[in-house]
Amino acid sequence: MAQSVLRPLAHVEVRCFHGLAVDFLRECGARVMVRGVRTLTDIEGEFTMALANRALDPEIETIFLTAGEKFTHISSS
């Protein structure tokens, strides 16, 4: 679904990976990870993960985007 929706955006690609996100970012040559959060519970878990990722690679930054109120019930799973 993501590939289909994002296809018109020339500089965006959808890729799957297994393993650590920091390893995948290094493989892609990326230095920034964008994460979506919906609730305070999401923020707590994502912040903990961002700290772990920073310990693994201090040059990778994590940016959090918060969901609008009408989307907080939608989960990626």
Tab-separated table of N, CA and C in Angstrom:
chain	number	residue	atom	x	y	z
A	1	MET	N	0.824	-1.180	0.000
A	1	MET	CA	0.000	0.000	0.000
A	1	MET	C	0.877	1.256	0.000
A	2	ALA	N	1.926	1.244	0.816
A	2	ALA	CA	2.807	2.412	0.882
A	2	ALA	C	3.467	2.677	-0.470
A	3	GLN	N	3.920	1.626	-1.147
A	3	GLN	CA	4.533	1.799	-2.461
A	3	GLN	C	3.556	2.424	-3.440
A	4	SER	N	2.349	1.971	-3.413
A	4	SER	CA	1.330	2.466	-4.321
A	4	SER	C	1.013	3.940	-4.062
A	5	VAL	N	0.871	4.316	-2.808
A	5	VAL	CA	0.528	5.694	-2.446
A	5	VAL	C	1.686	6.650	-2.725
A	6	LEU	N	2.911	6.196	-2.477
A	6	LEU	CA	4.079	7.074	-2.593
A	6	LEU	C	4.739	7.064	-3.967
A	7	ARG	N	4.273	6.217	-4.864
A	7	ARG	CA	4.876	6.099	-6.201
A	7	ARG	C	5.034	7.442	-6.908
A	8	PRO	N	4.068	8.361	-6.842
A	8	PRO	CA	4.221	9.647	-7.544
A	8	PRO	C	5.350	10.530	-7.015
A	9	LEU	N	5.849	10.262	-5.835
A	9	LEU	CA	6.916	11.076	-5.254
A	9	LEU	C	8.272	10.536	-5.715
A	10	ALA	N	8.907	11.257	-6.595
A	10	ALA	CA	10.133	10.776	-7.252
A	10	ALA	C	11.281	10.492	-6.288
A	11	HIS	N	11.384	11.225	-5.202
A	11	HIS	CA	12.525	11.074	-4.295
A	11	HIS	C	12.204	10.243	-3.062
A	12	VAL	N	11.128	9.452	-3.142
A	12	VAL	CA	10.729	8.609	-2.020
A	12	VAL	C	10.719	7.160	-2.492
A	13	GLU	N	11.291	6.297	-1.685
A	13	GLU	CA	11.222	4.876	-1.992
A	13	GLU	C	10.810	4.115	-0.737
A	14	VAL	N	10.108	3.021	-0.935
A	14	VAL	CA	9.663	2.178	0.169
A	14	VAL	C	10.532	0.934	0.160
A	15	ARG	N	11.171	0.663	1.297
A	15	ARG	CA	12.043	-0.506	1.399
A	15	ARG	C	11.766	-1.223	2.710
A	16	CYS	N	11.844	-2.529	2.670
A	16	CYS	CA	11.688	-3.353	3.873
A	16	CYS	C	13.073	-3.738	4.385
A	17	PHE	N	13.157	-4.020	5.671
A	17	PHE	CA	14.434	-4.466	6.228
A	17	PHE	C	14.189	-5.382	7.404
A	18	HIS	N	15.201	-6.136	7.733
A	18	HIS	CA	15.198	-7.000	8.914
A	18	HIS	C	16.434	-6.637	9.730
A	19	GLY	N	16.313	-6.701	11.026
A	19	GLY	CA	17.451	-6.390	11.878
A	19	GLY	C	17.309	-5.018	12.498
A	20	LEU	N	18.438	-4.433	12.843
A	20	LEU	CA	18.446	-3.147	13.525
A	20	LEU	C	18.213	-1.988	12.559
A	21	ALA	N	17.391	-1.036	12.988
A	21	ALA	CA	17.107	0.139	12.158
A	21	ALA	C	18.382	0.930	11.875
A	22	VAL	N	19.281	1.053	12.855
A	22	VAL	CA	20.513	1.816	12.626
A	22	VAL	C	21.374	1.158	11.550
A	23	ASP	N	21.396	-0.163	11.507
A	23	ASP	CA	22.144	-0.851	10.445
A	23	ASP	C	21.524	-0.558	9.084
A	24	PHE	N	20.200	-0.549	9.021
A	24	PHE	CA	19.504	-0.252	7.766
A	24	PHE	C	19.776	1.189	7.327
A	25	LEU	N	19.735	2.133	8.259
A	25	LEU	CA	20.016	3.521	7.906
A	25	LEU	C	21.436	3.683	7.381
A	26	ARG	N	22.385	3.028	8.034
A	26	ARG	CA	23.777	3.079	7.545
A	26	ARG	C	23.862	2.529	6.129
A	27	GLU	N	23.191	1.393	5.885
A	27	GLU	CA	23.201	0.763	4.556
A	27	GLU	C	22.633	1.711	3.497
A	28	CYS	N	21.621	2.486	3.872
A	28	CYS	CA	20.989	3.429	2.947
A	28	CYS	C	21.750	4.740	2.833
A	29	GLY	N	22.684	4.972	3.753
A	29	GLY	CA	23.390	6.246	3.775
A	29	GLY	C	22.560	7.354	4.410
A	30	ALA	N	21.534	6.982	5.168
A	30	ALA	CA	20.660	7.967	5.821
A	30	ALA	C	21.218	8.340	7.188
A	31	ARG	N	20.903	9.536	7.638
A	31	ARG	CA	21.351	9.992	8.950
A	31	ARG	C	20.177	10.399	9.846
A	32	VAL	N	18.943	10.329	9.308
A	32	VAL	CA	17.764	10.748	10.058
A	32	VAL	C	16.685	9.683	9.948
A	33	MET	N	16.071	9.370	11.087
A	33	MET	CA	14.964	8.426	11.134
A	33	MET	C	13.720	9.198	11.570
A	34	VAL	N	12.634	9.049	10.815
A	34	VAL	CA	11.373	9.713	11.153
A	34	VAL	C	10.430	8.664	11.720
A	35	ARG	N	9.898	8.948	12.903
A	35	ARG	CA	9.005	8.002	13.585
A	35	ARG	C	7.695	8.704	13.907
A	36	GLY	N	6.601	8.006	13.717
A	36	GLY	CA	5.293	8.545	14.051
A	36	GLY	C	4.858	8.098	15.431
A	37	VAL	N	4.250	9.003	16.186
A	37	VAL	CA	3.742	8.671	17.514
A	37	VAL	C	2.290	9.128	17.623
A	38	ARG	N	1.487	8.334	18.357
A	38	ARG	CA	0.069	8.634	18.508
A	38	ARG	C	-0.289	9.014	19.928
A	39	THR	N	0.257	8.311	20.885
A	39	THR	CA	-0.137	8.485	22.287
A	39	THR	C	1.108	8.651	23.159
A	40	LEU	N	0.870	8.963	24.424
A	40	LEU	CA	1.994	9.075	25.355
A	40	LEU	C	2.742	7.753	25.495
A	41	THR	N	2.013	6.656	25.422
A	41	THR	CA	2.656	5.338	25.482
A	41	THR	C	3.614	5.163	24.306
A	42	ASP	N	3.188	5.578	23.107
A	42	ASP	CA	4.067	5.523	21.936
A	42	ASP	C	5.321	6.368	22.165
A	43	ILE	N	5.127	7.561	22.693
A	43	ILE	CA	6.250	8.477	22.899
A	43	ILE	C	7.276	7.866	23.847
A	44	GLU	N	6.800	7.262	24.911
A	44	GLU	CA	7.720	6.646	25.884
A	44	GLU	C	8.539	5.532	25.226
A	45	GLY	N	7.876	4.658	24.503
A	45	GLY	CA	8.584	3.562	23.842
A	45	GLY	C	9.530	4.042	22.761
A	46	GLU	N	9.073	5.002	21.963
A	46	GLU	CA	9.908	5.530	20.880
A	46	GLU	C	11.120	6.297	21.423
A	47	PHE	N	10.939	7.018	22.525
A	47	PHE	CA	12.054	7.749	23.126
A	47	PHE	C	13.118	6.776	23.626
A	48	THR	N	12.667	5.697	24.264
A	48	THR	CA	13.600	4.665	24.737
A	48	THR	C	14.371	4.069	23.561
A	49	MET	N	13.651	3.794	22.459
A	49	MET	CA	14.302	3.238	21.271
A	49	MET	C	15.276	4.249	20.660
A	50	ALA	N	14.913	5.521	20.648
A	50	ALA	CA	15.801	6.555	20.107
A	50	ALA	C	17.093	6.639	20.911
A	51	LEU	N	16.992	6.523	22.235
A	51	LEU	CA	18.203	6.534	23.070
A	51	LEU	C	19.088	5.333	22.772
A	52	ALA	N	18.482	4.166	22.585
A	52	ALA	CA	19.257	2.963	22.249
A	52	ALA	C	19.923	3.126	20.885
A	53	ASN	N	19.180	3.667	19.913
A	53	ASN	CA	19.744	3.893	18.580
A	53	ASN	C	20.891	4.890	18.633
A	54	ARG	N	20.753	5.921	19.451
A	54	ARG	CA	21.817	6.911	19.596
A	54	ARG	C	23.067	6.293	20.209
A	55	ALA	N	22.885	5.364	21.131
A	55	ALA	CA	24.035	4.670	21.725
A	55	ALA	C	24.750	3.816	20.680
A	56	LEU	N	23.983	3.234	19.753
A	56	LEU	CA	24.567	2.407	18.695
A	56	LEU	C	25.235	3.248	17.612
A	57	ASP	N	24.665	4.431	17.341
A	57	ASP	CA	25.232	5.315	16.314
A	57	ASP	C	24.853	6.756	16.647
A	58	PRO	N	25.745	7.500	17.292
A	58	PRO	CA	25.444	8.867	17.721
A	58	PRO	C	25.160	9.842	16.577
A	59	GLU	N	25.508	9.469	15.345
A	59	GLU	CA	25.288	10.368	14.210
A	59	GLU	C	23.886	10.247	13.619
A	60	ILE	N	23.111	9.285	14.063
A	60	ILE	CA	21.743	9.120	13.554
A	60	ILE	C	20.785	9.878	14.460
A	61	GLU	N	19.990	10.758	13.859
A	61	GLU	CA	18.998	11.540	14.590
A	61	GLU	C	17.618	10.923	14.390
A	62	THR	N	16.774	11.042	15.404
A	62	THR	CA	15.396	10.576	15.306
A	62	THR	C	14.475	11.782	15.434
A	63	ILE	N	13.543	11.886	14.497
A	63	ILE	CA	12.541	12.950	14.512
A	63	ILE	C	11.183	12.302	14.744
A	64	PHE	N	10.397	12.875	15.641
A	64	PHE	CA	9.074	12.346	15.947
A	64	PHE	C	7.994	13.232	15.333
A	65	LEU	N	7.059	12.596	14.643
A	65	LEU	CA	5.889	13.299	14.121
A	65	LEU	C	4.675	12.808	14.893
A	66	THR	N	3.899	13.731	15.428
A	66	THR	CA	2.724	13.333	16.192
A	66	THR	C	1.503	13.260	15.285
A	67	ALA	N	0.665	12.273	15.557
A	67	ALA	CA	-0.552	12.078	14.774
A	67	ALA	C	-1.609	13.083	15.201
A	68	GLY	N	-2.464	13.449	14.259
A	68	GLY	CA	-3.616	14.274	14.592
A	68	GLY	C	-4.591	13.464	15.439
A	69	GLU	N	-5.405	14.159	16.199
A	69	GLU	CA	-6.326	13.498	17.129
A	69	GLU	C	-7.210	12.452	16.448
A	70	LYS	N	-7.663	12.729	15.240
A	70	LYS	CA	-8.566	11.786	14.573
A	70	LYS	C	-7.856	10.518	14.083
A	71	PHE	N	-6.519	10.492	14.162
A	71	PHE	CA	-5.769	9.320	13.711
A	71	PHE	C	-5.126	8.535	14.849
A	72	THR	N	-5.322	8.931	16.089
A	72	THR	CA	-4.638	8.271	17.202
A	72	THR	C	-5.056	6.830	17.406
A	73	HIS	N	-6.181	6.433	16.872
A	73	HIS	CA	-6.638	5.051	17.029
A	73	HIS	C	-6.061	4.104	15.972
A	74	ILE	N	-5.385	4.645	14.961
A	74	ILE	CA	-4.855	3.831	13.863
A	74	ILE	C	-3.464	3.346	14.207
A	75	SER	N	-3.266	2.039	14.082
A	75	SER	CA	-1.977	1.427	14.385
A	75	SER	C	-1.358	0.861	13.114
A	76	SER	N	-0.048	0.915	13.000
A	76	SER	CA	0.628	0.370	11.818
A	76	SER	C	0.535	-1.155	11.761
A	77	SER	N	0.284	-1.777	12.898
A	77	SER	CA	0.182	-3.239	12.882
A	77	SER	C	-1.187	-3.664	12.383
